[in-house]
Short mmCIF file of C-alpha atoms in Angstrom, two decimals:
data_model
loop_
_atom_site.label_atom_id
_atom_site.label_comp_id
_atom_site.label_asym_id
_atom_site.label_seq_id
_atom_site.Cartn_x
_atom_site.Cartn_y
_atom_site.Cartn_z
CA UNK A 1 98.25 239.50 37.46
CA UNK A 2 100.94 238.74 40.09
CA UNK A 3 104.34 236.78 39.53
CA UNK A 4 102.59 233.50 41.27
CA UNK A 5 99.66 234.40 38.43
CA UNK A 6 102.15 234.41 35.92
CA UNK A 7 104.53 231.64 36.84
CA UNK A 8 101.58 229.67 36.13
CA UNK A 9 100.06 230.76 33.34
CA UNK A 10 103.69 230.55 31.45
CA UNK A 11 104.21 226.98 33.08
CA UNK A 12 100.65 225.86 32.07
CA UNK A 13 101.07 227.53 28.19
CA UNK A 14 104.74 225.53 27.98
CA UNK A 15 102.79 222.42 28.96
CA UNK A 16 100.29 222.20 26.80
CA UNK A 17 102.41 223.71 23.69
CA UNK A 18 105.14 221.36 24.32
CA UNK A 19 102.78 218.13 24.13
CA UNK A 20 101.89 216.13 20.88
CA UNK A 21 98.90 217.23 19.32
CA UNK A 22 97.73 217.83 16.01
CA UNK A 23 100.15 221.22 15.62
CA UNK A 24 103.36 219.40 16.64
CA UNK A 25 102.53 216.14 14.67
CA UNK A 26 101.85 217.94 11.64
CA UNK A 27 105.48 220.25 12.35
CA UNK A 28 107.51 217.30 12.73
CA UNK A 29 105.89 215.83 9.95
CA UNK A 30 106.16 219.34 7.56
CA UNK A 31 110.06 219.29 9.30
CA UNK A 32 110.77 215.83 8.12
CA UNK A 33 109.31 216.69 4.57
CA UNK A 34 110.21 220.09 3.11
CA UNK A 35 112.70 221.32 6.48
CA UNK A 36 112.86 223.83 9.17
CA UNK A 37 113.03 226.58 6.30
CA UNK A 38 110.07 225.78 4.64
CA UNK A 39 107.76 224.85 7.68
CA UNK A 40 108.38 228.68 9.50
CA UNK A 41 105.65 230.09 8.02
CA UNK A 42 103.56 226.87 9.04
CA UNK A 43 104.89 227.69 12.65
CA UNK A 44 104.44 231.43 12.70
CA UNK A 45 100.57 230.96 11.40
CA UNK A 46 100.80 228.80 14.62
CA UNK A 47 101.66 231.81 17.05
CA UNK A 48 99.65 233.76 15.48
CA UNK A 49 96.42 231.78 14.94
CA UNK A 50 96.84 230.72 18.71
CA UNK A 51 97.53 233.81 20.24
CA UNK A 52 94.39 235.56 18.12
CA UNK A 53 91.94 232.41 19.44
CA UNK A 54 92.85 233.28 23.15
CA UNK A 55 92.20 236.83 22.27
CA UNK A 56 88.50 236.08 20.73
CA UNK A 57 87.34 233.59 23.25
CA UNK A 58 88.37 235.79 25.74
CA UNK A 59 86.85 238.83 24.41
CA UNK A 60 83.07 236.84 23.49
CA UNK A 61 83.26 233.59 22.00
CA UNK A 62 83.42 231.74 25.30
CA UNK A 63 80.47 233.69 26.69
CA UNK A 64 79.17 232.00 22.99
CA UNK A 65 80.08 228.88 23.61
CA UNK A 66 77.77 228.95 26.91
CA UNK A 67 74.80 230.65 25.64
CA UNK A 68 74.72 227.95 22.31
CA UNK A 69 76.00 224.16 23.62
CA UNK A 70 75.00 223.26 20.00
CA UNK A 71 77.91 225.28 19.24
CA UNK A 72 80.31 222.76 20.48
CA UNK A 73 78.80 220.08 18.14
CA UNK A 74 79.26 221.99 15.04
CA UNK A 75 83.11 222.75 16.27
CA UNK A 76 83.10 219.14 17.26
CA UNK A 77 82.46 217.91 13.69
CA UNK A 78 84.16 220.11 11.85
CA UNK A 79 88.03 219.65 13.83
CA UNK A 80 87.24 215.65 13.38
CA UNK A 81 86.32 216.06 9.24
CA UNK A 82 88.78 218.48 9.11
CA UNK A 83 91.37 216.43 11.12
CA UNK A 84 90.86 213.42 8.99
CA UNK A 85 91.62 214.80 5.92
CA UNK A 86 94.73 216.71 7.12
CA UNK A 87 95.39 213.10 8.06
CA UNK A 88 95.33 211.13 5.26
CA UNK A 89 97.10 214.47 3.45
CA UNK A 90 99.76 213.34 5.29
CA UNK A 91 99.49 209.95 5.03
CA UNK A 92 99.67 209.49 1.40
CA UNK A 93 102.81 212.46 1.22
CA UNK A 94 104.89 211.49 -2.03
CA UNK A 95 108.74 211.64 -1.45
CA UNK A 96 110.32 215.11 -2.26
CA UNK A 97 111.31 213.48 -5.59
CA UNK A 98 108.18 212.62 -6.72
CA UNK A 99 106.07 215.52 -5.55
CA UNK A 100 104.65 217.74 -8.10
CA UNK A 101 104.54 221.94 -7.92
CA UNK A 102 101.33 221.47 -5.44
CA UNK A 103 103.79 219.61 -2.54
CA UNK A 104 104.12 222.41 0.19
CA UNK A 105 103.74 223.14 3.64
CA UNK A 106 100.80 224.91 5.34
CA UNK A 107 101.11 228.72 4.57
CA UNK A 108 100.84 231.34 7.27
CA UNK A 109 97.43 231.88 7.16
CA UNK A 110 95.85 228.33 6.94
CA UNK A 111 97.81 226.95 9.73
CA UNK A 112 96.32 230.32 11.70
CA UNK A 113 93.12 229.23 10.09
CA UNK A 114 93.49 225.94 11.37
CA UNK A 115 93.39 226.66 14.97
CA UNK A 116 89.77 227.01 14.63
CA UNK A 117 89.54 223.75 14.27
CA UNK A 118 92.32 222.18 16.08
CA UNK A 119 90.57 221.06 19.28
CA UNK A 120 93.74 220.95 21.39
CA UNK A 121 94.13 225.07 20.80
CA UNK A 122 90.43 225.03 21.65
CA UNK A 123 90.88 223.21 24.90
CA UNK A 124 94.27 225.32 25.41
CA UNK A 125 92.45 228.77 24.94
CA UNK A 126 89.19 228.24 26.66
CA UNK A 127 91.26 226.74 29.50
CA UNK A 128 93.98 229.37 29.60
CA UNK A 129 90.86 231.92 30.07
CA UNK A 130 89.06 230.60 32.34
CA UNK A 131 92.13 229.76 34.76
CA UNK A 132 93.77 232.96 34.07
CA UNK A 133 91.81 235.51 33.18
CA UNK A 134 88.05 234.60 34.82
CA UNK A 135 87.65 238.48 34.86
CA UNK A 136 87.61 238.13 30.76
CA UNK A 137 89.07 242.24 31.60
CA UNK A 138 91.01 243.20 28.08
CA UNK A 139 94.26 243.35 29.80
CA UNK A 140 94.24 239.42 31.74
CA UNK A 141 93.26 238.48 28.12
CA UNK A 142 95.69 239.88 26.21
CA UNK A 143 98.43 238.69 29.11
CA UNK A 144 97.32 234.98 28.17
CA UNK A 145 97.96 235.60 24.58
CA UNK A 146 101.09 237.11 25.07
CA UNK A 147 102.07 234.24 27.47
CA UNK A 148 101.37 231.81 24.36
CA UNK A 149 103.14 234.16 21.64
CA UNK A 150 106.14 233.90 24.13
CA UNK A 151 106.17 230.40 24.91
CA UNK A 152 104.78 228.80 21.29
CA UNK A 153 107.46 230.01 18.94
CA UNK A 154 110.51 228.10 20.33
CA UNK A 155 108.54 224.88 21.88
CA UNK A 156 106.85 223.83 18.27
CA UNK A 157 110.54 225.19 17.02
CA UNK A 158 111.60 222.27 18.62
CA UNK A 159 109.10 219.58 17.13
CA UNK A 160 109.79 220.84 13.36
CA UNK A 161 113.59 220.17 13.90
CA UNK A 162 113.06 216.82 15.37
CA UNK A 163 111.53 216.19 11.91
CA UNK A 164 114.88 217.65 10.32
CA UNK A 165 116.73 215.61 12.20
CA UNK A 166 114.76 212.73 10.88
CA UNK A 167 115.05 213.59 7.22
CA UNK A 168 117.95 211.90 6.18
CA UNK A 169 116.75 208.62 7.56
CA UNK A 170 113.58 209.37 5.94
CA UNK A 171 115.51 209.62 2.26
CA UNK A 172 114.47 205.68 1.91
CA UNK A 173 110.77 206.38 0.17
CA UNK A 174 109.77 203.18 2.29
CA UNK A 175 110.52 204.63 5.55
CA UNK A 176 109.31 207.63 4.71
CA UNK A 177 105.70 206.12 3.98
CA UNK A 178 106.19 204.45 7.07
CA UNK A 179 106.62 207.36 8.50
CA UNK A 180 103.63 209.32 7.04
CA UNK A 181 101.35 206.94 7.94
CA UNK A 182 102.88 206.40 11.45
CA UNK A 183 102.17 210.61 11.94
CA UNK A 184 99.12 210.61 10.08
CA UNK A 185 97.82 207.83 12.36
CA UNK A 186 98.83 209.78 15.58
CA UNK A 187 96.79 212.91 14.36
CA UNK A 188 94.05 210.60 14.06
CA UNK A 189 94.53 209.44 18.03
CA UNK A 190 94.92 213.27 18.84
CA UNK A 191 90.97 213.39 18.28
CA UNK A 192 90.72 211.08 21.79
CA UNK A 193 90.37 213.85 23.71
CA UNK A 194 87.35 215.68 21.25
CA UNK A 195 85.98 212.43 21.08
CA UNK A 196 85.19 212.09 24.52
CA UNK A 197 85.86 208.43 24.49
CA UNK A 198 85.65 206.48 27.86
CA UNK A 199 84.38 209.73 29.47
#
């Protein structure tokens, strides 16, 4: 892979780590809620689950994807069910206050977990692949996970401390409801894309 090659891959893993979707929504939200502390291993199952995806559907699952289209559907329904009830999770978030034991952000693993069915990682992997590594050879794969690993860490970084940032504002329980709702409601309009509506 040449430094042209590269330049690209890095500039097109920035882009689409950097825009909303359901991982940053759910950061900021996490951020505004229990803090940057709290959140890292949220953002670290992130990394990893990301990098791991680009990995897999590099090394077979894409090739599965092709061979089953019926495939797609069952991914299809799954990230939207799944996605919905992440959604109103977040939506109906007590204030720190009144939380119980159970309030907590995503652990490690199920935010890795969750890339599997987060269809912006899907689009992001399958994408990354087929742009940057066509050959599918174990080394152009393992490049475009690295590229992500790099790039992730310090890009969704920045969308959990935009939710610190927000926390004190968010110390009125009204706002942060408001709030909530507001981010839960976004998450829902990240499913556009999966949805295929108006094309």
């Amino acid at each position: 892979m040449n430094f042209t090659v590269m330049s690209g891959l890095l500039g097109f893993a920035f882009v689409a780590t950097v825009t909303p979707g359901p991982n940053n929504l759910m950061l900021m939200a996490s951020g505004a809620n229990f803090g940057y502390r709290r959140t890292l291993p949220h953002m670290l199952g992130i990394v990893g689950g990301v990098a791991l995806m680009a990995l897999l559907v590099g090394a077979g699952l894409m090739a599965l994807f092709e061979a089953v289209p019926a495939l797609s559907l069952v991914l299809k329904v799954l990230s939207v069910g799944y996605l919905l009830w992440l959604a109103l999770k977040v939506a109906t978030a007590a204030p720190v206050e009144d939380r119980d034991s159970d309030g907590r952000p995503l652990t490690f693993l199920q935010a890795a977990m969750f890339q599997w069915v987060n269809p912006k990682a899907w689009a992001m992997c399958l994408s990354a692949i087929t742009l940057y590594a066509p050959d599918r050879s174990l080394l152009s794969v393992a490049i475009v996970a690295g590229a992500f690993a790099l790039v992730s860490f310090p890009l969704i970084s920045l969308w959990t401390w935009m939710g610190t940032m927000l926390r004190q504002w968010l110390s009125n329980a009204t706002r942060l409801r408001v709030f909530n709702i507001t981010m839960a409601a976004l998450l829902v309009g990240s499913l556009y894309p999966v949805l295929g509506v108006g094309g």
